[in-house]
Amino acid sequence: MNNLPKFKTESMITKKISYLKIKLFSATILSILFFNFAQAQSTITGTVTAEGGPLPAASVLVKDTSRGVITDFDGNFEITASENETLVISYLGFVPKEILVGTQTNLQIDLKEDNSTLEEVVIIGYGSSKRKDLTGSISSIKAEELEKVKTVSFEGALQSKAAGVQVVTSEGGPGAGFKIRVRGGTSITASSDPLYVIDGFAISGSGQSSSIGLGNSTTSPLASIDPSTIESIEVLKDASATAIYGSRGANGVIIITTKKGKKGRADINFETFTGVSVLANKVDLLTAQEFVDWRYEFTPWDPNNPNDQFGAAYRDQFGNNVDLRDPRILLTDWQDEISRSAIVKSNKVSISGGSDNSSYAASFSHLDQEGIIKTSDYERYNLNLRLDQNVSDKIKAGMNLNFGYQKRNGVVSAANENANGRAGIVTNSILFSPAQGLTRFDDAQYDDEGRLLSLRGGDIVNPNRTLEGNINKGKGVNAFGSVYLEYKIAEGIKFKSSIRGNVFNNKGQAYFSGDFGWGQFTNGRAYTSVAQGAGVITEQNLNYYKNFGDHRLNVTAVYEQQESEFEFVSLEYTGFELPGVNLDNLGSASENLPSRSDFIKSTLRSYLARVQYDYDNRFTLNLSGRYDGSSRFNAKNRYGFFPSAGVAWKISNEDFLKNNTTISTAKLRMSYGETGNNQVGSFRSLAQSQLSSYVFGGSNFITGVTVSSLASEELTWETTSQLDAGLVLGLFDNRVNLELDYYIKDTRDLLLEVPIVATSGFEFAFQNLGTLRNKGIEISLNTTNIETDNFTWTSNFNISFNQNKVLDLGGANEFFETAIGDNQITNDYIIRVGESLGSIYGVETNGVYNYSDFEEFDGLSNAEAADLIIQNGEAAGIPYYDVFYTLKAGTTTTAGVTQYRPGMPKYVDQNNDGVVNSDDNGIIGNTQPKHFGGFTNNFTYKNFDLSVLTSWVYGNDIYNKNRVRGGSQEIPFFNKLGFVRDRWTPTNSESDIPGIWGFGDGGFSGLANSSYIEDGSFLRIANITLGYKFPKELLQSLKIKSLRVYGSIDNVHVFTKYSGYDPDVSVGRNQLTPGLDSDSYPRSRAFRIGLNVGL
Amino acid sequence: MLDYNNVTKKKIMKTEKLILKMLALAIFISVSSCGEDYLEENPTTFVDPGRLVVDEEGAAIYLVGAYGAVQESVSSGTGAKSNEGFAVHWGTMATDEVVLPGWAGDRKLIFLQQVTSNNATVENIWNNLYFSLNKVNSAVDKISALTADQIDLDIRDTMVGEARFLRSTINFALVSAWENVPLIKNELADFANIELPSQATPEEVYEFIIDDLKFAEANLEAGQGGGRATKGAAQALLGKVYLQMTGFPLNQTDKFALAEVELQKVIDSGVYGLLQNYPEVFDLDNEQSKEMVFSIGMNGPGEREGGILSTFYGPNGNVNNGGGFGTCYVNASSVARYDDDDIRLLNNIAKHNANIWSPEEGMNNPVAWGNIDWQWRGWKWHASKPNDYTNDTPFDNPYIRYADVLLMYAEAQNGQGTLTQATLDFTVNALRDRARLEAGAVPAMVLASQSENADELLDERYRELIFEGWRRNDLIRFGKYEDAVLGINQSGWTTAGNPGPNYSDFRIRWPIPTAEMQLNPNLVQNPGY
């Protein structure tokens, strides 16, 4: 008996072995050993459960002895103990329970999940670690959290959950992409998207284009993944964590681990939810009456021209205004017209389980989601499979597969521009006339019943017509798979070899009807594009793990190689004569426009190593280094080395804190390291030519080429160095967990398209120049506010402050970007030294010219001036706004504007030279928030659970480009945004909003102005979910393990001043034009009910 | 029991061995692709210019690329590629040919004589011209470097001649608009050695242009080139360049004689002539007729080779009905220079609405001409109704027409005081004969004093060459630019106002863009800006 192995306590085991799998494995050995020592005292039986289900392989120990057993497959155990002994029941990830045996002989023990995250195992890339041993900053989201609030997309699951991670919706709509930034954007020309690692497979995370032809929609590269198959999401933020990903770690790394089977449990789960989405809010527009009133003002009655189509539209032949209740006037609320209550359905079946030597998990899910704009929908099938097998004591093998198929029907939103029939459905619904008048315009189109179909020769189209006639759809498959083989060479030494791969294939199709809008000029216009790609990664991983007394050492060395290919073909056809025949028979088109195709391949070879060392559970040191070679750079600059070091001091394990009742955990950590970025696209270091064709003899197209880029042998990695200091504090028995991080992150040798003198022949040279800085603070606070047997209340709060600043642009001071959305405005974003990315550039508005600015109104009261201005118009027989006046000497003028009247917009003369021109342009807004975060509260009462998610963003601007056309007052046909109702008029002269013609003739055209900039701050109640778990007794009689029903509301309410659909918006694919709203998809509020059944 | 265990153990060991073999194989496979080749890029989507231009075939492709570059910069603009062209912005916009409306964006400041060094349009055009210059320089340098074992040297020199002709069109544009410009003679070799050049004098730039054109003249074949540079094109452009040198800023009146010599060669070549009817000169069927000495090739829609001519200039009405975009209107008072029975008036000025009238009616039916004068639009290239051009029009851009050669010839003689009625008859009066709708209309030009002749020639150039992109150069050369700007006086809401009050002498040339000044400290801003 005295020669027993020194397996003393559960905690000792935990201390020694850091891998969950190994722990389970040794627990099994433990059980075999312990069974031999059962002593002849009274026999106690019992069942250990967790969340209502049996918990196999839980450890049951008699306190302060070496007697113990392991629960069997059904959670049952049998142990001998005397009455005054205490049983300790524990299972990793659950709060251990101690029970005095007393007189009980049959125990029912329910273990609660451990809310303290410190014991949790965190996936850190090429391995895992306990949270308490981390030296780096890593946010984790576990399955339990994902389970509570079911989201449709992976990004939705991440949104506002992790400090330092900003998740911004792109243009919205079903299946639309997101922009994710971890601690701000680190790059200008190269990508700022994080690296995603799905079960070890790394993919770079830029949104993929999902619309062709006109739109700018994106889908997430992870769209095919069902978030409910995810076991955990880890976001690696600082260099100590990300440097192991070397050349691709600079933008943060998001590791996604899918679920695997649990040993000893066979679970069959059925999950379903269904719900309905409605338009969360409408954009404020002029009502039909307000629109018509605007028209009356725009076109005063001209008795000399009573047949003028335009003036007569809403008047009778005597010039009297028509009552809009007149049945000849057709009134339509186009926002209502295009939207609907949309149904979402989701079903999932999963099976998982395992024995001592194998585990399996499989799931199949189907999501069918309608969009709130008619005809748009999104459908996803997902199959997930994972197998692990212990072949022998020494060999383990496994594989997994994640296969997704998605289909989407859509509408054009986020259109590149908003005129000439190319506008998206949303812009059409905002601008299309809400009141069809009495006249038929020459350049408008009508249907057989006289309904208006398009205005201004197809510039803007009846939204219903667009929905009926245009097609915009896509489908694709995306599959990830991997196999691994692990060999235990000797005690503590493991070798693992893995091969991983992915394939994807996406097809996009769009058809623009030949009957109206853009397609009418060409009798229909069809696009088809097919993109496909594949990647293969091989990884050889050697791991050494050893304890020497107080020293713990864990060393990992990896050799990895990967290649990826991408190719696409894009076709465009025009001229479709056969009714109803278009996309599916491109051969029927009369004209085949030039097709395009592309092929890109890139490779990466890497050597990496990591040393984790812990002394006495007090000091932890973590060193890592990665040596990466990328095909994207020339041979002599191909390899980069990315080291990192992190230290942690677990103060709470020092003697002076060991028995502190307040502070249960305290850890200080500090890290420094370097990571890289090679996300610049292929071939950038090579001399390149581009097509530069020409037409001879009038129409003979001859292909030519010309130089487009010179070889850049010097091109190499963009490097980000990051310093991070963090504090982890657990108070009151870890009921309060605080994690605080400060970081400063400098990206140097930016892979930058540096502006160079035009006389060189190039606009930009691609070089490693320039520096960008992000610094910030992140705080996350997890608290258990109340914990009683029946009631618990836990909170999660996180807030992030990030400041982004361009420090150097390699000699240049600034350069510009043009955002999509309007083909007249250029250079509306600026990248300037000393400013942050996402700065909007333009001219500052300064209200309007008013009576007091003009000589003619000198000395008149506003009422007298109003009378005069109207009289002057009537006297001249023209609208009042066509009469111009003399500005008083010294009044600021606008370049390009030669005549003035009250109500015209005024601008700020920044340089005080009396005239506002391009010298007065400046930064008029910034889209970077001052802070953002999330606040989640979870309550449980008996079998009820309630969670409330809120999120916010504060201090950012949105560039609402919808206001350009939605606020323009020079085109009378179109409806206008609601703010126009408060415009300047002769009698409303206190208004700051320009009057009729607005920015049209008084405008500083070609530039953005500050009236397009809005405060984007918001506070959102993002989700409320109320669930109920049926009690065990009831379930036992039904022979099911678990049953939960829940109801959920998404996007409950948004508190914001923003006038568009939603302030959580960033339209377009250009990362340098964030915070843009143009033609974005309206947002929904969704009501869902769901059911989870465990069999 | 023992046996059983042994068997099991053996089985396990066997499996282990098998798996270890597989593992070894997997490692072998992954490590075997180990050479440095694994990390080499082998692009199959483009070609390295240095590897292309090694023989005649490659050189020919690269030369086409140089034409493409000129198409994208010197022309009126390429709608499909969204390039703002030199010809409309410099040659037409700030002259008495057009007025710009209030919604015309940045470019209306060009019309209003309010250009600053931040003007995005001017900056884009500067950039575009220099980008194109480098592409053409690259063609000149790379093709010139070919040796006898790679290419027939005569063919090489013809190609170099074409490229140098193209280069002269760019340099001529640069020196015309900015006067003091860096003279870039070779392509950029690598990004590590970017020069920050100082400005050359206009004389130096003109010398370089003349040198290029003389080389082109000597090495090119005669003939209408179908959009390709020929000997005649080189001679005509050389004549034009010499003429321009007689005016501001060089005022080298000795160049009249040199111009006459070159233009005489074009006339004597017999290659070129006038088409019978003025409108058909701009017809899609006659894009490269005998009247086109050099016309920049374009085609659209859909090939991404289209221009903007019929939409930048086009009647009221929708583009698909044959209208224009309303980007500019004609300066109505200048239109008075036309005789009512001048077919050029009917062809070049649209007084109708394309939604209502067909192009034929728009030209020939007076009932269609209902628009008020400030609604008139430019209209030289008549899009059909309906059409699907949008901003991707098929019309080639005339650069030098034979009509221009004839007018320049008369001007060259007048400059020397040697103009005769005979010359007028086969030049100006030949054009008027063609334009005359009925006998007695559009009277023939009669020789008068030198300055009266000059005025009449300048007006004739307006009538004949309107919207072809030479008006500003013409006005400057004749010393009439300021008068023309001050003379613009148009009312109606289709004009952003009159530029006269904003005009000062320094506005005769454009400012060097601020962005370029910031990147190159060796540049000196043009005076006044």
Short mmCIF file of C-alpha atoms in Angstrom, two decimals, chain B residues 48-388:
data_model
loop_
_atom_site.label_atom_id
_atom_site.label_comp_id
_atom_site.label_asym_id
_atom_site.label_seq_id
_atom_site.Cartn_x
_atom_site.Cartn_y
_atom_site.Cartn_z
CA ASP B 48 7.74 40.58 -68.09
CA PRO B 49 8.31 43.39 -70.63
CA GLY B 50 12.01 42.58 -70.70
CA ARG B 51 11.24 39.04 -71.82
CA LEU B 52 8.67 40.17 -74.36
CA VAL B 53 10.66 42.66 -76.38
CA VAL B 54 13.29 40.30 -77.76
CA ASP B 55 12.10 39.97 -81.34
CA GLU B 56 9.91 41.60 -83.92
CA GLU B 57 6.75 39.98 -82.69
CA GLY B 58 7.25 41.06 -79.10
CA ALA B 59 8.28 44.54 -80.18
CA ALA B 60 5.11 44.86 -82.26
CA ILE B 61 2.93 43.95 -79.27
CA TYR B 62 4.81 46.38 -77.07
CA LEU B 63 4.40 49.12 -79.67
CA VAL B 64 0.62 48.59 -79.67
CA GLY B 65 0.83 49.16 -75.93
CA ALA B 66 2.41 52.56 -76.62
CA TYR B 67 -0.52 53.46 -78.86
CA GLY B 68 -2.81 52.38 -76.05
CA ALA B 69 -0.99 54.77 -73.73
CA VAL B 70 -1.54 57.73 -76.06
CA GLN B 71 -5.15 56.70 -76.49
CA GLU B 72 -5.56 57.00 -72.73
CA SER B 73 -3.97 60.40 -72.30
CA VAL B 74 -3.62 62.65 -75.33
CA SER B 75 -7.10 61.87 -76.67
CA SER B 76 -10.36 63.36 -75.49
CA GLY B 77 -10.55 60.67 -72.86
CA THR B 78 -11.41 57.03 -72.58
CA GLY B 79 -14.82 56.58 -71.04
CA ALA B 80 -14.50 52.87 -70.52
CA LYS B 81 -11.26 53.31 -68.61
CA SER B 82 -12.36 56.53 -66.94
CA ASN B 83 -9.36 58.50 -68.08
CA GLU B 84 -9.79 62.20 -68.31
CA GLY B 85 -8.41 63.15 -71.67
CA PHE B 86 -6.14 66.01 -72.49
CA ALA B 87 -7.97 67.14 -75.60
CA VAL B 88 -11.28 68.12 -74.02
CA HIS B 89 -9.92 69.51 -70.78
CA TRP B 90 -7.09 71.54 -72.15
CA GLY B 91 -8.10 72.07 -75.73
CA THR B 92 -11.80 72.85 -75.39
CA MET B 93 -12.97 73.44 -71.87
CA ALA B 94 -11.44 76.80 -71.05
CA THR B 95 -12.09 78.29 -74.48
CA ASP B 96 -14.95 80.02 -76.23
CA GLU B 97 -16.22 76.74 -77.65
CA VAL B 98 -18.15 75.62 -74.58
CA VAL B 99 -19.57 76.68 -71.26
CA LEU B 100 -19.84 74.32 -68.33
CA PRO B 101 -22.87 73.87 -66.12
CA GLY B 102 -22.95 74.23 -62.35
CA TRP B 103 -22.99 70.47 -61.84
CA ALA B 104 -19.84 69.89 -63.84
CA GLY B 105 -17.69 69.03 -60.85
CA ASP B 106 -14.05 69.84 -60.55
CA ARG B 107 -13.73 70.51 -64.22
CA LYS B 108 -16.01 73.50 -64.18
CA LEU B 109 -13.20 75.31 -62.36
CA ILE B 110 -11.15 74.87 -65.52
CA PHE B 111 -13.86 76.63 -67.48
CA LEU B 112 -14.26 79.31 -64.84
CA GLN B 113 -10.53 80.06 -64.78
CA GLN B 114 -10.39 79.10 -61.12
CA VAL B 115 -7.89 76.28 -61.37
CA THR B 116 -5.68 75.90 -58.33
CA SER B 117 -2.68 73.66 -58.00
CA ASN B 118 -4.95 71.24 -56.10
CA ASN B 119 -7.33 70.79 -58.99
CA ALA B 120 -7.88 67.05 -59.20
CA THR B 121 -8.65 67.05 -62.92
CA VAL B 122 -5.51 68.94 -63.83
CA GLU B 123 -3.51 66.67 -61.56
CA ASN B 124 -5.00 63.56 -63.14
CA ILE B 125 -4.17 64.79 -66.61
CA TRP B 126 -0.61 65.64 -65.64
CA ASN B 127 -0.24 62.19 -64.11
CA ASN B 128 -1.79 60.46 -67.05
CA LEU B 129 0.46 62.17 -69.55
CA TYR B 130 3.59 61.28 -67.62
CA PHE B 131 2.46 57.71 -67.07
CA SER B 132 1.87 57.43 -70.80
CA LEU B 133 5.18 59.08 -71.52
CA ASN B 134 7.01 56.44 -69.54
CA LYS B 135 5.16 53.68 -71.38
CA VAL B 136 6.09 55.19 -74.71
CA ASN B 137 9.65 55.84 -73.55
CA SER B 138 9.79 52.20 -72.56
CA ALA B 139 8.75 51.20 -76.07
CA VAL B 140 11.32 53.54 -77.62
CA ASP B 141 14.12 52.32 -75.34
CA LYS B 142 13.37 48.64 -75.47
CA ILE B 143 12.74 48.45 -79.20
CA SER B 144 15.74 50.67 -80.00
CA ALA B 145 17.93 48.29 -78.04
CA LEU B 146 17.10 45.34 -80.28
CA THR B 147 19.98 44.17 -82.41
CA ALA B 148 20.25 42.79 -85.93
CA ASP B 149 20.10 39.19 -84.71
CA GLN B 150 16.76 39.90 -83.08
CA ILE B 151 14.99 42.01 -85.64
CA ASP B 152 15.30 43.42 -89.13
CA LEU B 153 16.81 46.83 -88.44
CA ASP B 154 14.57 48.65 -90.92
CA ILE B 155 11.52 47.25 -89.25
CA ARG B 156 12.96 48.21 -85.90
CA ASP B 157 13.52 51.78 -87.02
CA THR B 158 9.99 52.03 -88.36
CA MET B 159 8.68 50.89 -85.00
CA VAL B 160 10.94 53.31 -83.17
CA GLY B 161 9.73 56.02 -85.53
CA GLU B 162 6.14 55.29 -84.61
CA ALA B 163 6.95 55.29 -80.92
CA ARG B 164 8.84 58.56 -81.18
CA PHE B 165 5.89 60.10 -83.02
CA LEU B 166 3.68 59.00 -80.15
CA ARG B 167 6.12 60.44 -77.67
CA SER B 168 6.03 63.79 -79.42
CA THR B 169 2.23 63.96 -79.04
CA ILE B 170 2.64 63.61 -75.27
CA ASN B 171 5.46 66.09 -74.95
CA PHE B 172 3.56 68.54 -77.12
CA ALA B 173 0.59 68.27 -74.79
CA LEU B 174 2.77 68.76 -71.72
CA VAL B 175 4.63 71.79 -72.99
CA SER B 176 1.41 73.33 -74.32
CA ALA B 177 -0.45 73.15 -71.04
CA TRP B 178 2.24 73.61 -68.42
CA GLU B 179 4.98 75.29 -70.44
CA ASN B 180 7.67 74.52 -67.87
CA VAL B 181 7.82 70.78 -67.56
CA PRO B 182 10.39 68.13 -66.76
CA LEU B 183 11.67 66.57 -69.96
CA ILE B 184 11.81 62.82 -69.46
CA LYS B 185 13.78 61.14 -72.19
CA ASN B 186 13.98 57.55 -71.01
CA GLU B 187 11.93 54.98 -69.19
CA LEU B 188 12.37 54.49 -65.46
CA ALA B 189 14.79 51.64 -64.86
CA ASP B 190 13.87 50.69 -61.32
CA PHE B 191 12.07 52.01 -58.30
CA ALA B 192 15.27 52.40 -56.35
CA ASN B 193 16.48 55.25 -58.53
CA ILE B 194 13.61 57.60 -59.06
CA GLU B 195 14.85 60.91 -60.35
CA LEU B 196 13.48 64.19 -59.12
CA PRO B 197 13.90 66.15 -62.33
CA SER B 198 13.97 69.91 -62.70
CA GLN B 199 11.95 71.61 -65.38
CA ALA B 200 13.34 72.03 -68.85
CA THR B 201 12.81 75.22 -70.80
CA PRO B 202 10.03 75.11 -73.38
CA GLU B 203 12.72 75.50 -76.06
CA GLU B 204 14.38 72.29 -74.89
CA VAL B 205 11.10 70.41 -74.96
CA TYR B 206 10.27 71.67 -78.42
CA GLU B 207 13.75 70.73 -79.65
CA PHE B 208 13.20 67.23 -78.34
CA ILE B 209 9.81 67.00 -80.03
CA ILE B 210 11.26 68.19 -83.33
CA ASP B 211 14.05 65.66 -83.04
CA ASP B 212 11.54 62.85 -82.48
CA LEU B 213 9.35 63.94 -85.35
CA LYS B 214 12.29 64.27 -87.75
CA PHE B 215 13.32 60.75 -86.89
CA ALA B 216 9.76 59.58 -87.43
CA GLU B 217 9.51 61.41 -90.74
CA ALA B 218 12.72 59.81 -91.93
CA ASN B 219 11.78 56.28 -90.93
CA LEU B 220 8.07 55.99 -91.52
CA GLU B 221 6.25 55.04 -94.69
CA ALA B 222 3.80 57.34 -96.38
CA GLY B 223 0.10 56.49 -96.36
CA GLN B 224 -3.03 56.79 -94.30
CA GLY B 225 -2.14 54.73 -91.26
CA GLY B 226 -5.56 53.60 -90.04
CA GLY B 227 -4.69 54.92 -86.61
CA ARG B 228 -0.99 54.18 -87.01
CA ALA B 229 1.64 56.90 -87.29
CA THR B 230 2.98 57.49 -90.80
CA LYS B 231 5.37 59.82 -92.53
CA GLY B 232 2.51 62.19 -93.32
CA ALA B 233 1.40 62.22 -89.70
CA ALA B 234 4.94 63.09 -88.59
CA GLN B 235 5.18 65.89 -91.14
CA ALA B 236 1.78 67.31 -90.26
CA LEU B 237 2.51 67.26 -86.54
CA LEU B 238 5.93 68.79 -87.14
CA GLY B 239 4.19 71.55 -89.09
CA LYS B 240 1.78 72.05 -86.22
CA VAL B 241 4.58 72.13 -83.67
CA TYR B 242 6.54 74.70 -85.70
CA LEU B 243 3.43 76.85 -85.98
CA GLN B 244 2.84 76.65 -82.25
CA MET B 245 6.41 77.82 -81.70
CA THR B 246 5.59 81.01 -83.57
CA GLY B 247 3.22 82.05 -80.82
CA PHE B 248 3.33 82.39 -77.06
CA PRO B 249 5.62 81.74 -75.25
CA LEU B 250 8.47 81.25 -77.76
CA ASN B 251 7.27 83.69 -80.43
CA GLN B 252 9.77 82.25 -82.93
CA THR B 253 8.31 83.69 -86.13
CA ASP B 254 11.05 82.09 -88.19
CA LYS B 255 9.23 78.80 -87.68
CA PHE B 256 6.43 79.81 -90.11
CA ALA B 257 8.71 78.91 -93.00
CA LEU B 258 9.67 75.56 -91.49
CA ALA B 259 6.02 74.81 -90.88
CA GLU B 260 5.16 75.62 -94.47
CA VAL B 261 7.80 73.20 -95.74
CA GLU B 262 6.46 70.32 -93.67
CA LEU B 263 2.81 71.01 -94.47
CA GLN B 264 3.67 71.37 -98.13
CA LYS B 265 5.09 67.84 -98.01
CA VAL B 266 1.81 66.52 -96.61
CA ILE B 267 -0.18 68.25 -99.31
CA ASP B 268 2.19 67.12 -102.04
CA SER B 269 2.17 63.51 -100.87
CA GLY B 270 -1.22 63.01 -102.49
CA VAL B 271 -2.12 60.60 -99.72
CA TYR B 272 -4.73 62.80 -98.10
CA GLY B 273 -7.78 64.68 -99.26
CA LEU B 274 -11.10 66.06 -98.14
CA LEU B 275 -14.22 63.94 -98.05
CA GLN B 276 -17.11 65.36 -100.00
CA ASN B 277 -19.53 65.95 -97.19
CA TYR B 278 -18.54 67.43 -93.89
CA PRO B 279 -20.82 65.25 -91.71
CA GLU B 280 -19.46 62.03 -93.11
CA VAL B 281 -15.99 62.94 -91.87
CA PHE B 282 -17.25 62.10 -88.36
CA ASP B 283 -19.27 59.14 -89.37
CA LEU B 284 -18.43 55.73 -87.92
CA ASP B 285 -17.89 54.44 -91.45
CA ASN B 286 -15.15 56.98 -92.14
CA GLU B 287 -13.13 56.88 -88.97
CA GLN B 288 -9.86 56.39 -90.82
CA SER B 289 -10.64 58.09 -94.10
CA LYS B 290 -8.18 59.89 -96.35
CA GLU B 291 -8.99 63.04 -94.41
CA MET B 292 -7.49 61.62 -91.23
CA VAL B 293 -3.78 62.29 -91.15
CA PHE B 294 -3.68 60.83 -87.68
CA SER B 295 -6.74 59.77 -85.72
CA ILE B 296 -6.50 57.98 -82.40
CA GLY B 297 -8.29 54.65 -82.58
CA MET B 298 -11.13 53.81 -80.24
CA ASN B 299 -13.98 51.39 -80.22
CA GLY B 300 -16.94 50.63 -78.03
CA PRO B 301 -18.99 49.72 -76.29
CA GLY B 302 -17.80 46.68 -74.44
CA GLU B 303 -14.20 46.28 -75.53
CA ARG B 304 -12.95 48.73 -72.94
CA GLU B 305 -11.51 50.74 -75.81
CA GLY B 306 -14.26 53.31 -76.07
CA GLY B 307 -14.11 57.08 -75.85
CA ILE B 308 -16.49 59.82 -74.84
CA LEU B 309 -16.99 61.91 -77.96
CA SER B 310 -20.68 61.39 -78.64
CA THR B 311 -21.67 61.56 -74.98
CA PHE B 312 -19.43 64.39 -73.80
CA TYR B 313 -20.84 66.31 -76.73
CA GLY B 314 -24.40 65.41 -77.56
CA PRO B 315 -27.91 66.86 -77.67
CA ASN B 316 -30.30 67.18 -74.78
CA GLY B 317 -32.01 63.90 -74.11
CA ASN B 318 -30.98 60.54 -72.86
CA VAL B 319 -27.73 59.01 -73.86
CA ASN B 320 -29.37 55.88 -75.18
CA ASN B 321 -31.50 58.07 -77.43
CA GLY B 322 -28.38 59.65 -78.90
CA GLY B 323 -28.14 62.46 -76.37
CA GLY B 324 -25.15 63.60 -74.38
CA PHE B 325 -24.55 63.60 -70.64
CA GLY B 326 -24.92 67.36 -70.29
CA THR B 327 -21.26 67.65 -69.38
CA CYS B 328 -20.99 70.87 -71.37
CA TYR B 329 -23.02 73.27 -73.49
CA VAL B 330 -21.91 75.40 -76.40
CA ASN B 331 -21.01 78.99 -75.93
CA ALA B 332 -23.94 80.42 -77.86
CA SER B 333 -22.33 83.70 -78.90
CA SER B 334 -19.45 81.88 -80.61
CA VAL B 335 -21.96 79.97 -82.68
CA ALA B 336 -22.73 83.25 -84.41
CA ARG B 337 -19.47 82.72 -86.32
CA TYR B 338 -21.34 80.23 -88.45
CA ASP B 339 -23.38 81.23 -91.41
CA ASP B 340 -26.89 79.81 -91.10
CA ASP B 341 -26.38 77.74 -94.21
CA ASP B 342 -23.10 76.31 -93.11
CA ILE B 343 -23.56 72.56 -92.80
CA ARG B 344 -20.91 72.61 -90.11
CA LEU B 345 -23.32 74.54 -87.91
CA LEU B 346 -25.97 71.88 -88.34
CA ASN B 347 -23.54 69.09 -87.77
CA ASN B 348 -21.66 70.57 -84.84
CA ILE B 349 -24.34 72.32 -82.80
CA ALA B 350 -27.37 70.46 -81.42
CA LYS B 351 -30.48 72.58 -80.92
CA HIS B 352 -32.88 69.67 -80.48
CA ASN B 353 -33.83 67.07 -77.91
CA ALA B 354 -32.75 63.56 -78.77
CA ASN B 355 -35.63 62.01 -76.87
CA ILE B 356 -38.00 63.52 -79.39
CA TRP B 357 -36.01 63.77 -82.59
CA SER B 358 -33.83 61.40 -84.51
CA PRO B 359 -30.28 62.46 -85.41
CA GLU B 360 -31.39 63.09 -88.99
CA GLU B 361 -34.24 65.33 -87.88
CA GLY B 362 -31.95 67.01 -85.41
CA MET B 363 -29.69 68.03 -88.25
CA ASN B 364 -32.15 68.77 -91.01
CA ASN B 365 -35.53 69.66 -89.58
CA PRO B 366 -35.77 73.26 -88.36
CA VAL B 367 -38.89 72.32 -86.42
CA ALA B 368 -36.66 70.25 -84.17
CA TRP B 369 -34.54 73.22 -83.20
CA GLY B 370 -36.77 74.35 -80.40
CA ASN B 371 -34.17 74.77 -77.73
CA ILE B 372 -33.13 78.13 -76.38
CA ASP B 373 -29.53 79.05 -77.16
CA TRP B 374 -28.24 78.30 -73.66
CA GLN B 375 -29.60 74.77 -74.05
CA TRP B 376 -27.57 74.15 -77.19
CA ARG B 377 -25.04 71.40 -76.99
CA GLY B 378 -22.00 70.36 -78.90
CA TRP B 379 -22.62 67.56 -81.39
CA LYS B 380 -20.02 66.50 -83.88
CA TRP B 381 -20.11 62.74 -83.54
CA HIS B 382 -23.70 61.63 -83.94
CA ALA B 383 -24.66 58.60 -81.94
CA SER B 384 -27.46 56.55 -83.42
CA LYS B 385 -30.86 56.28 -81.76
CA PRO B 386 -31.12 54.06 -79.85
CA ASN B 387 -27.62 53.14 -78.80
CA ASP B 388 -25.95 51.46 -75.85
#
